[in-house]
Short mmCIF file of N, CA and C in Angstrom, two decimals:
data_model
loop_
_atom_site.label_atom_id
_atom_site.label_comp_id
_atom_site.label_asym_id
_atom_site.label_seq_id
_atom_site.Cartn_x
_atom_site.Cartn_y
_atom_site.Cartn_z
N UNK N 1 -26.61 -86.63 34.19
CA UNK N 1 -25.67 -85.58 33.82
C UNK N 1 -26.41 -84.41 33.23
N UNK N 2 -25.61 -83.51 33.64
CA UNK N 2 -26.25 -82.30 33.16
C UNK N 2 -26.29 -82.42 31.40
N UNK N 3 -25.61 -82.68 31.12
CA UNK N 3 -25.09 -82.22 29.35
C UNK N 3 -26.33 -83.79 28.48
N UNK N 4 -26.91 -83.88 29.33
CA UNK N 4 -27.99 -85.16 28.59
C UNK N 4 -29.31 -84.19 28.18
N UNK N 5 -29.51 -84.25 27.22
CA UNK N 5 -30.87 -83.74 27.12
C UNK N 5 -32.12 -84.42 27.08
N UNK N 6 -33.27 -84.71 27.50
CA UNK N 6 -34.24 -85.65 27.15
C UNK N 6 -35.58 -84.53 26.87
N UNK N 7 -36.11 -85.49 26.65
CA UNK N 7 -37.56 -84.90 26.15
C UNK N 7 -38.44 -84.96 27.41
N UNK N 8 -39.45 -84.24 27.78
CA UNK N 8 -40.89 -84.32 28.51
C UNK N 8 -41.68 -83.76 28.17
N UNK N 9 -42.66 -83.58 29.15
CA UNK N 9 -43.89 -83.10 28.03
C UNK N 9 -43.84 -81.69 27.91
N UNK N 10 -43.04 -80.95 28.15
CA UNK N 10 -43.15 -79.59 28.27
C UNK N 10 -41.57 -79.04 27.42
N UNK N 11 -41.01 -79.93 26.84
CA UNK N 11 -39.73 -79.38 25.93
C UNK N 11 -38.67 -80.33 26.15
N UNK N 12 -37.38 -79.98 25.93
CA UNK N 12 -36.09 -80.73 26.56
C UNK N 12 -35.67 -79.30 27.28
N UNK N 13 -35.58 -81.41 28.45
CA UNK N 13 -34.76 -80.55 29.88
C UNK N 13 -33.02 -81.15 29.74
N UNK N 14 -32.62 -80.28 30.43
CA UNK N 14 -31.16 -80.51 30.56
C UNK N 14 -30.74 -80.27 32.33
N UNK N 15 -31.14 -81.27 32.87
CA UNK N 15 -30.82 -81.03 34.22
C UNK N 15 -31.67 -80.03 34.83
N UNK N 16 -32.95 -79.63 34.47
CA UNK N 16 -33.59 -78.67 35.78
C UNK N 16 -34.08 -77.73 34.58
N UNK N 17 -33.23 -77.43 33.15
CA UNK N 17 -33.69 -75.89 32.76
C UNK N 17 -34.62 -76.72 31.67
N UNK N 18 -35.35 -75.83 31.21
CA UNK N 18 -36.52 -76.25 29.64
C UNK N 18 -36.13 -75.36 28.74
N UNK N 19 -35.69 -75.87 27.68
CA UNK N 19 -35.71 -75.21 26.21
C UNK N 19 -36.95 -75.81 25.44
N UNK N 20 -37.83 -74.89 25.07
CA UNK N 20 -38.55 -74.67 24.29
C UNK N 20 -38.56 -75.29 22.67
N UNK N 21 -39.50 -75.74 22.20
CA UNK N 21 -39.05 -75.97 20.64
C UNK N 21 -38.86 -74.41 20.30
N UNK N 22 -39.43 -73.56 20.15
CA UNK N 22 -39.19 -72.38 19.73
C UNK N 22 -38.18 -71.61 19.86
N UNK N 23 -37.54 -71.88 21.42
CA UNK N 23 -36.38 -71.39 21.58
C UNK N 23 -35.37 -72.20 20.60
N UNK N 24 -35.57 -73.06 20.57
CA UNK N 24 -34.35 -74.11 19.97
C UNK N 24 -34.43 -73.73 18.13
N UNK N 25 -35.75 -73.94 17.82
CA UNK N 25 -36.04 -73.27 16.38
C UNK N 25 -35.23 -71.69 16.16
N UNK N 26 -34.95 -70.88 17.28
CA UNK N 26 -34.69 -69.63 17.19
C UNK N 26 -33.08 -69.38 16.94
N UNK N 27 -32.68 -70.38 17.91
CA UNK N 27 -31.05 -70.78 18.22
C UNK N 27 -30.79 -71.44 16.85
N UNK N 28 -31.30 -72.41 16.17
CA UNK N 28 -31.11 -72.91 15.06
C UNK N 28 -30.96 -71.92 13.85
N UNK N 29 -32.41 -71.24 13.65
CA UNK N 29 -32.17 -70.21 12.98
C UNK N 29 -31.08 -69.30 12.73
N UNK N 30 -30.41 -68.35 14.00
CA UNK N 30 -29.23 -67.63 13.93
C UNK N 30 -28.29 -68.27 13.82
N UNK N 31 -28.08 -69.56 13.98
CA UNK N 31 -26.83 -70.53 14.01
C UNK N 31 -26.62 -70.32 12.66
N UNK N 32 -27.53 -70.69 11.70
CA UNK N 32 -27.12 -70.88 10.36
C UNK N 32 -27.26 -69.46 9.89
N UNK N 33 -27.68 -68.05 10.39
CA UNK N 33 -27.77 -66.95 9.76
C UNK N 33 -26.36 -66.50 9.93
N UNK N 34 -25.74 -66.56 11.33
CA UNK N 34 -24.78 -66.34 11.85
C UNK N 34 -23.59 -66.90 10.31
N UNK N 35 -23.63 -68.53 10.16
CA UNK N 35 -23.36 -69.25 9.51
C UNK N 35 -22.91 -68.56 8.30
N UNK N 36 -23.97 -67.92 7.39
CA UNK N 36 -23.94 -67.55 6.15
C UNK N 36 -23.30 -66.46 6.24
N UNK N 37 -23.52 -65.73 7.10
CA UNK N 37 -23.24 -64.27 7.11
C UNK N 37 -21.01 -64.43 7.24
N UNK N 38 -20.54 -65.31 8.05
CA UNK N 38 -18.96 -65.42 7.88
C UNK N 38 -18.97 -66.39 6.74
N UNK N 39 -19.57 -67.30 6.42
CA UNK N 39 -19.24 -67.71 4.62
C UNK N 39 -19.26 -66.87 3.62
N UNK N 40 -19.96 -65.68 3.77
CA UNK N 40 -20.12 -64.57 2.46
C UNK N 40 -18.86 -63.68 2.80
N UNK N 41 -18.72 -63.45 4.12
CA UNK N 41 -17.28 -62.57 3.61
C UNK N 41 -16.06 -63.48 3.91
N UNK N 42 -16.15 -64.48 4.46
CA UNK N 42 -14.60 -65.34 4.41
C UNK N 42 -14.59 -65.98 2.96
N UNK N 43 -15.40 -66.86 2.39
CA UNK N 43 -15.39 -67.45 1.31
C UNK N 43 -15.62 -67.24 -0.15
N UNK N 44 -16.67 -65.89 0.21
CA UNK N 44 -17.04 -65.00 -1.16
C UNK N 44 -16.17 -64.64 -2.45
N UNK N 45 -15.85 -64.95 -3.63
CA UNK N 45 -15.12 -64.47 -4.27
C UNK N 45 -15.01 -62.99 -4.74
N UNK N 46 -13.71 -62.57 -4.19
CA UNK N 46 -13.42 -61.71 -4.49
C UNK N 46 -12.92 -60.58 -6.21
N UNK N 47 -13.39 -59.93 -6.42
CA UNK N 47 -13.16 -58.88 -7.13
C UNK N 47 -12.18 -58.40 -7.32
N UNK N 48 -11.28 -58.78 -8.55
CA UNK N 48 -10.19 -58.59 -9.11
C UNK N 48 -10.42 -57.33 -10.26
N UNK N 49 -9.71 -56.32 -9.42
CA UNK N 49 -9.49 -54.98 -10.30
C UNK N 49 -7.68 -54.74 -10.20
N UNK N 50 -7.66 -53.91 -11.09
CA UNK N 50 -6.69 -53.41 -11.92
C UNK N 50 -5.90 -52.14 -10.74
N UNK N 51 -4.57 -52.66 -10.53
CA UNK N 51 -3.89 -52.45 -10.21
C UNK N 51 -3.69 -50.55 -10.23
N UNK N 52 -3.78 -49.96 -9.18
CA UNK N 52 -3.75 -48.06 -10.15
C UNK N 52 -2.78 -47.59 -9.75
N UNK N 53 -1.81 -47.85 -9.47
CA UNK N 53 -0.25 -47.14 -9.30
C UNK N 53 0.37 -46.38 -10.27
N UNK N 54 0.74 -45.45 -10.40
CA UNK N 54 1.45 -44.98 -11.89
C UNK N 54 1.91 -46.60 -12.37
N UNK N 55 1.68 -45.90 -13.57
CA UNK N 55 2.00 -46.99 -14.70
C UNK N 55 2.19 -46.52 -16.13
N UNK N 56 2.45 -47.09 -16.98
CA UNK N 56 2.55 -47.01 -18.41
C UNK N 56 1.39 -47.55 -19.63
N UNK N 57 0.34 -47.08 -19.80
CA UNK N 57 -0.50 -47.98 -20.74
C UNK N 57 -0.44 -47.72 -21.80
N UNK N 58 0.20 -47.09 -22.08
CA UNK N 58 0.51 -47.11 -23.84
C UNK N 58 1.23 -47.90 -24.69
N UNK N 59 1.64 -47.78 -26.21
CA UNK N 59 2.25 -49.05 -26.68
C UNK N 59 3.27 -48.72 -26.54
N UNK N 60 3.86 -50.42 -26.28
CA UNK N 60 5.58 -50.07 -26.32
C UNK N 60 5.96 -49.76 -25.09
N UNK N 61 7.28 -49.33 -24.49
CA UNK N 61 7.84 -49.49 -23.17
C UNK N 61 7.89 -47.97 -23.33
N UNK N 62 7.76 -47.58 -21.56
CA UNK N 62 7.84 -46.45 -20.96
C UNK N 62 9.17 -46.09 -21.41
N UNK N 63 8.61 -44.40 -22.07
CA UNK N 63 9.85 -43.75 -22.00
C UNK N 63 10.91 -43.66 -20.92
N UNK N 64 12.20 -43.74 -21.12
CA UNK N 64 13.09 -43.20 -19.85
C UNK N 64 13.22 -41.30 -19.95
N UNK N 65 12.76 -40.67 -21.13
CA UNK N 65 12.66 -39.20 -20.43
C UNK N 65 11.42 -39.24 -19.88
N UNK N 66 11.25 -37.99 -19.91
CA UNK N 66 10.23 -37.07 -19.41
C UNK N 66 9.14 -37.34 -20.16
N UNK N 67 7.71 -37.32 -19.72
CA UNK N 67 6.46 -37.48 -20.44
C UNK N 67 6.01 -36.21 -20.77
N UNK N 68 5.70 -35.59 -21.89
CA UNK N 68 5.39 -34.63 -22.36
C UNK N 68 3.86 -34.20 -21.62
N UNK N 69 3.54 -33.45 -20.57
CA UNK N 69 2.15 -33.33 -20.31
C UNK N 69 1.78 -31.91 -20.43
N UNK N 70 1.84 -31.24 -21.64
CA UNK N 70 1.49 -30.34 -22.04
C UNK N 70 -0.14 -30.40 -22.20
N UNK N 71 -0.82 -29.53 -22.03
CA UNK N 71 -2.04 -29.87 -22.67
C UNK N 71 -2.16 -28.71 -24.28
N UNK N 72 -2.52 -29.35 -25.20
CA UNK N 72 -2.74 -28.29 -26.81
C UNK N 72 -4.08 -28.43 -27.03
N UNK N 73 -4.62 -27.29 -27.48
CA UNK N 73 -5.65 -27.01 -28.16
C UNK N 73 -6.12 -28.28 -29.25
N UNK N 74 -7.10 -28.23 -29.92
CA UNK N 74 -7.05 -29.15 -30.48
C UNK N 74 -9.04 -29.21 -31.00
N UNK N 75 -9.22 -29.53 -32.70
CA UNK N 75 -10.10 -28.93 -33.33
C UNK N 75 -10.30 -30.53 -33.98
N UNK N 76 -11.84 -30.60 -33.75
CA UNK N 76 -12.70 -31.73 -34.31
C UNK N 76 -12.58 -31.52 -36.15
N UNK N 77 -12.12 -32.53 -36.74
CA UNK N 77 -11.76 -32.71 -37.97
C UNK N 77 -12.41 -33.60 -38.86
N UNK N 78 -13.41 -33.42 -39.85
CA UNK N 78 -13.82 -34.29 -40.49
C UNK N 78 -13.94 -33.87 -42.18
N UNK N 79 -12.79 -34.29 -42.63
CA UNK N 79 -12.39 -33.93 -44.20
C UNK N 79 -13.02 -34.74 -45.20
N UNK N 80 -13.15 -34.56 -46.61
CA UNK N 80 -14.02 -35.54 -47.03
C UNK N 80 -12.96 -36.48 -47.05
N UNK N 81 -11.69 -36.60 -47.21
CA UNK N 81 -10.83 -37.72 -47.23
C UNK N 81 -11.39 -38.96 -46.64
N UNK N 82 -11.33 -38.16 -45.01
CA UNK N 82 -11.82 -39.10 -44.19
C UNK N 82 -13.42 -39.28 -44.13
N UNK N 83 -13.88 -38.65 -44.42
CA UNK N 83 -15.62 -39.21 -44.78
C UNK N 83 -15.68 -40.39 -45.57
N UNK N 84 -14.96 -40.05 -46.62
CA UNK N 84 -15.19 -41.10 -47.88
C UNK N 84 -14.03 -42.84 -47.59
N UNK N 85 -12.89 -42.55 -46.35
CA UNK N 85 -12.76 -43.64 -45.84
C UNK N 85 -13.96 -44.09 -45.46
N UNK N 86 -14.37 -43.41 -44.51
CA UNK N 86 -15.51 -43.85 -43.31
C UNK N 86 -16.81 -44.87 -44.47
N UNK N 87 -16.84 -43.92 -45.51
CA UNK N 87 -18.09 -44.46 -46.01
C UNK N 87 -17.83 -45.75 -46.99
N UNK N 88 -16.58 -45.81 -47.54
CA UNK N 88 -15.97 -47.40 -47.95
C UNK N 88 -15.65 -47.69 -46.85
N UNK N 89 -15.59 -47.95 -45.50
CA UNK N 89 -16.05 -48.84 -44.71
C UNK N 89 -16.91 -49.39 -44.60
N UNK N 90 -18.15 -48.40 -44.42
CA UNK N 90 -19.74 -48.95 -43.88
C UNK N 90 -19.93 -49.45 -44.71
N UNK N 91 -19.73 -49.44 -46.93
CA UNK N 91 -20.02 -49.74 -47.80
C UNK N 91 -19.41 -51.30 -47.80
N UNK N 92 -18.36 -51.58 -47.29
CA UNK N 92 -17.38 -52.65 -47.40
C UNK N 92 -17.56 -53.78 -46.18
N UNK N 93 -18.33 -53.29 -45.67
CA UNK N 93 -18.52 -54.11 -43.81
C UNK N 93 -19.44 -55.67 -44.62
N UNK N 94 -19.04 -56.38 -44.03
CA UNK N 94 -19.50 -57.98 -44.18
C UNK N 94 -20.45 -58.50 -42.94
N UNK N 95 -21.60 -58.33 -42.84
CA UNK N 95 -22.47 -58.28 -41.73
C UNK N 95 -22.38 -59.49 -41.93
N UNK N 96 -22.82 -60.04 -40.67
CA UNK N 96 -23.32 -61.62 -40.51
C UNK N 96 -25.06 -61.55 -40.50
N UNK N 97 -25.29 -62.79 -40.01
CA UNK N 97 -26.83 -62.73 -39.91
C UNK N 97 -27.35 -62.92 -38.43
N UNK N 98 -28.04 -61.89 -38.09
CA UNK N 98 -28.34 -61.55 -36.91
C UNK N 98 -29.07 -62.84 -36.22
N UNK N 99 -28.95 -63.11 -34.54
CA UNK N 99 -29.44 -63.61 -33.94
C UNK N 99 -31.11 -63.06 -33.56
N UNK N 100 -31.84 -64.56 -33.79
CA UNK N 100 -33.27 -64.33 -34.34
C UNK N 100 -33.26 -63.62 -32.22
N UNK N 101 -34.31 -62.75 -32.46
CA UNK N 101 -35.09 -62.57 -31.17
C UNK N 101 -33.66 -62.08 -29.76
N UNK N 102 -32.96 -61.78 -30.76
CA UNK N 102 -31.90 -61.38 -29.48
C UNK N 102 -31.56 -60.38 -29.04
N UNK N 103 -32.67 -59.54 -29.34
CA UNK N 103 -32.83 -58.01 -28.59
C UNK N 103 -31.18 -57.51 -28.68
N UNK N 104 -30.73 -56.86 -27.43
CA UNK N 104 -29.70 -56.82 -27.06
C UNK N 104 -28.75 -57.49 -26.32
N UNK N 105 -29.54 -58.95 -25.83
CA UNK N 105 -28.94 -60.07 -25.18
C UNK N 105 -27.62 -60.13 -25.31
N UNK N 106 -27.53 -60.12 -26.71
CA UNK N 106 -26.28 -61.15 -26.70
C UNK N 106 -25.10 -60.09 -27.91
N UNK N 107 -24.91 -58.98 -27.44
CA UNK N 107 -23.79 -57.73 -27.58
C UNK N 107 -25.55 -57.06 -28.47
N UNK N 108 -24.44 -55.63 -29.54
CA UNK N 108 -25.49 -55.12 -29.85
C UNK N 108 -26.26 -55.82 -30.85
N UNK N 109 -27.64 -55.75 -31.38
CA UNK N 109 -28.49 -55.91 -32.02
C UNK N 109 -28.40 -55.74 -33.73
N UNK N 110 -27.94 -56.38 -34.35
CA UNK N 110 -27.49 -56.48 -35.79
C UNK N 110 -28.43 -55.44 -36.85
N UNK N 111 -29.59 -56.17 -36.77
CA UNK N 111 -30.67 -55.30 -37.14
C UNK N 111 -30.49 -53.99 -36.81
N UNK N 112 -30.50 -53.41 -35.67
CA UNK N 112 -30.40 -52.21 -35.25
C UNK N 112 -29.15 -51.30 -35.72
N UNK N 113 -28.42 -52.00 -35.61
CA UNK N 113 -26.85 -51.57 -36.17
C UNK N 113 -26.90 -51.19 -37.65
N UNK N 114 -27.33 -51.85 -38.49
CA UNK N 114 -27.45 -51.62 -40.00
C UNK N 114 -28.25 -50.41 -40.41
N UNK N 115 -28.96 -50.45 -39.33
CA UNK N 115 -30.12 -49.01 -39.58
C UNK N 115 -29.15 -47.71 -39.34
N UNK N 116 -28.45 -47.88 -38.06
CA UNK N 116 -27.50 -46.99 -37.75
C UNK N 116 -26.02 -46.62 -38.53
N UNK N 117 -25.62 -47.64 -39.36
CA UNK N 117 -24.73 -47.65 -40.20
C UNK N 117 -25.53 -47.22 -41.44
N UNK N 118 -26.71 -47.28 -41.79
CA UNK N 118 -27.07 -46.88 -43.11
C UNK N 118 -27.31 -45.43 -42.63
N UNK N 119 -27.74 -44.71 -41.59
CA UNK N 119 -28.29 -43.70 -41.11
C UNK N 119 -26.57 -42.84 -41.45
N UNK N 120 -25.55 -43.12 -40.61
CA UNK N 120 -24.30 -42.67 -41.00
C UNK N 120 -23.58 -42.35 -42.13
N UNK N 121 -24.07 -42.95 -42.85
CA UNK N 121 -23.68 -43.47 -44.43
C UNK N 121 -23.76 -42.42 -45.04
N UNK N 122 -25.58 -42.90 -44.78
CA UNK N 122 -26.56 -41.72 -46.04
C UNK N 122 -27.27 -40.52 -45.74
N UNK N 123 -27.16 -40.31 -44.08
CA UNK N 123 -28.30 -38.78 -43.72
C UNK N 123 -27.58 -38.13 -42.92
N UNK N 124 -26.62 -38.56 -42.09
CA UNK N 124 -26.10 -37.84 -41.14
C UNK N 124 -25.12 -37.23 -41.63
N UNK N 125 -25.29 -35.80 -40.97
CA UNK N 125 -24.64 -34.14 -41.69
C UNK N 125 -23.11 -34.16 -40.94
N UNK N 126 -22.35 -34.56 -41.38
CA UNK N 126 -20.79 -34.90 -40.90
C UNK N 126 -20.48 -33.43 -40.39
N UNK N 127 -20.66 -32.50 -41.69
CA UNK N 127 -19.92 -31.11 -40.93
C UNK N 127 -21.06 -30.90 -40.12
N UNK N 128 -21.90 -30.63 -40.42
CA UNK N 128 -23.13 -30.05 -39.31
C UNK N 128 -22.82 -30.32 -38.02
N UNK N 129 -22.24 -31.56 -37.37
CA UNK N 129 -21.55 -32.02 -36.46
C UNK N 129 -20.37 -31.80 -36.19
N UNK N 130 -19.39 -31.22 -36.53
CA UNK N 130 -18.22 -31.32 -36.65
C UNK N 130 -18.42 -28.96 -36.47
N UNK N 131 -19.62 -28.64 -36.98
CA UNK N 131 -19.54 -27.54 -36.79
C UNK N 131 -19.98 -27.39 -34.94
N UNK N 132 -21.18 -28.29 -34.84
CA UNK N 132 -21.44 -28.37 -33.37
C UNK N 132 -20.43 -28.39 -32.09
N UNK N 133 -19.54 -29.45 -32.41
CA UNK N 133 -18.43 -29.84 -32.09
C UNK N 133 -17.60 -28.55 -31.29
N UNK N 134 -17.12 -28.37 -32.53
CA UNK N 134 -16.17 -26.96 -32.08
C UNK N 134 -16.58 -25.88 -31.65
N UNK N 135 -17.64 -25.89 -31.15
CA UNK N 135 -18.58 -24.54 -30.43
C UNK N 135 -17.60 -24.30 -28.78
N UNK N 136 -17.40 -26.38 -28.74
CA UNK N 136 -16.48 -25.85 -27.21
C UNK N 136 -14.90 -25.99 -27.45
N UNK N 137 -14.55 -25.62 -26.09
CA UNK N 137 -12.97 -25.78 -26.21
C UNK N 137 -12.15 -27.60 -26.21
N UNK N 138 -11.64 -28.15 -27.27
CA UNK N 138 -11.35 -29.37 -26.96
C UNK N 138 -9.58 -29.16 -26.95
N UNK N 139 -9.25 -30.08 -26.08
CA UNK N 139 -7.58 -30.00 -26.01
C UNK N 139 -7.62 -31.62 -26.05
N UNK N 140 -6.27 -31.95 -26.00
CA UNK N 140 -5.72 -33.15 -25.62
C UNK N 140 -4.23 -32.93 -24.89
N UNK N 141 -3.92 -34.27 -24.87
CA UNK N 141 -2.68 -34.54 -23.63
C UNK N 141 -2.57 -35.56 -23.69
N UNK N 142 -1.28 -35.87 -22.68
CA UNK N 142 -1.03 -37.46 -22.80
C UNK N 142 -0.43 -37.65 -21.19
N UNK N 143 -1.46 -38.79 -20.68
CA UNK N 143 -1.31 -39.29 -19.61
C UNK N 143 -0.92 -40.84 -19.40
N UNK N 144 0.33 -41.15 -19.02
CA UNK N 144 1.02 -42.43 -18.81
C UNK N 144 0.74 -43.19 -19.80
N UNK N 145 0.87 -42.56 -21.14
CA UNK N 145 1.10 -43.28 -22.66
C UNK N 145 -0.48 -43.11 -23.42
N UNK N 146 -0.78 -42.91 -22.88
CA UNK N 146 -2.18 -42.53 -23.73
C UNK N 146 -2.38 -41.43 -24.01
N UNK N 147 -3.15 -41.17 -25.32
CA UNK N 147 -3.49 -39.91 -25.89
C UNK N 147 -4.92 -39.49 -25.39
N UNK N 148 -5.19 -38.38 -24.77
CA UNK N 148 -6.30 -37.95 -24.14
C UNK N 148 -6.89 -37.14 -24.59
N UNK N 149 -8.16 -37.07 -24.99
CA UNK N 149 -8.59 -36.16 -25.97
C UNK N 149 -10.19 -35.27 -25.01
N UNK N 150 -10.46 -34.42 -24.52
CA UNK N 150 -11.12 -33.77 -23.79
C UNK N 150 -12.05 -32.23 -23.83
N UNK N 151 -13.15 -32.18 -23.38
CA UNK N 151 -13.38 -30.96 -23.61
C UNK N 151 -13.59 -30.29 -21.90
N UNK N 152 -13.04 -29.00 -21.92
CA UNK N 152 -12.95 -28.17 -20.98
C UNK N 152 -14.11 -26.90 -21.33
N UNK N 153 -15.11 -27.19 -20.47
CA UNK N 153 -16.21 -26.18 -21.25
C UNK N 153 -16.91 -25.71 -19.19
N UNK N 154 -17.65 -24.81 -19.40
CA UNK N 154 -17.89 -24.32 -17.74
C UNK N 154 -19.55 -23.29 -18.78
N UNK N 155 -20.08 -23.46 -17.66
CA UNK N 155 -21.68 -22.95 -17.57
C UNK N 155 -21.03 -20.96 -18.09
N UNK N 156 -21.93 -20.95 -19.07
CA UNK N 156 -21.79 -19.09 -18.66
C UNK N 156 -22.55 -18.27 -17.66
N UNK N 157 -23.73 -19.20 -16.99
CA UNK N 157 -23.71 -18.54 -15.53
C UNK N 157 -24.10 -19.40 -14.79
N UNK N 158 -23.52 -19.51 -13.44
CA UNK N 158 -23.61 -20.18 -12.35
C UNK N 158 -24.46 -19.42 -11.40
N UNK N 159 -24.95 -20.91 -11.02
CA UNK N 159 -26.25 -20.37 -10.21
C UNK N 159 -26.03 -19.50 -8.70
N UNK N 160 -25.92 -19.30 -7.91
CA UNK N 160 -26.29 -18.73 -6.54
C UNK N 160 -25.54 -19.85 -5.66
N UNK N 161 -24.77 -19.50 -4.83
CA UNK N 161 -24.40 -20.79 -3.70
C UNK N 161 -23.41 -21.19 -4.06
#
């Protein structure tokens, strides 16, 4: 029968034709490339993202009026009120004890953080920043329950083209 394969000295014959080990190594090969290649997109797990249809993400249930989408002006604010919250915070924060050798592995870096919270605390020029700040135009708005806070700023000269 044709569909018998045997061996001789020159490959397996199947009734008259010769396949090669090499050929057969070759056929094998794409069989299983072939193989992998419909397991990665039939079986692959898929990527679960977030739904983007209008929606509501803010707290609490969607208004039934109208959403206010005005956009207002709107000026970077840092009073000592709120400084001196800010700084009985950093003063009041309960650090844990950092993971030995954990770079940034494993979230941010504890060590590093304290330097940056003491840096906030004690050197960094709140208004000096807050004067920087307002050099551009910042507005806010509110898009499907969220408060949006933005700066609208454009080159004072554009190049050619």
């Amino acid at each position: 029968r044709s569909s018998d394969l045997v061996q001789n000295g020159h490959g397996w014959s199947s009734g008259g034709g010769y396949l090669s080990a090499g050929t057969m190594f070759l056929e094998i090969v794409l069989a299983l490339l072939l193989g992998a290649v419909v397991y990665h997109f039939v079986f692959r797990k898929k990527e679960e993202t977030l739904d983007m249809e209008d929606g509501w993400w803010g707290a609490g249930q969607e208004l039934d009026a109208e959403e206010d989408i005005k956009v207002y002006p709107f000026k970077v604010e840092a009073s000592e009120e709120m400084l001196k919250d800010l700084f009985s915070r950093i003063d009041q924060t309960r650090w844990t004890d950092p993971l030995e050798n954990s770079r940034f592995h494993s979230g941010f870096n504890l060590t590093y953080l304290k330097k940056v919270a003491s840096y906030w605390r004690n050197e960094f020029d709140w208004n000096k920043q807050v004067e920087i700040l307002n050099k551009y135009p910042h507005f806010k708005t509110k898009i499907e329950g969220l408060n949006i806070h933005f700066v609208h700023a454009k080159p004072s000269r554009l190049p050619e083209g």
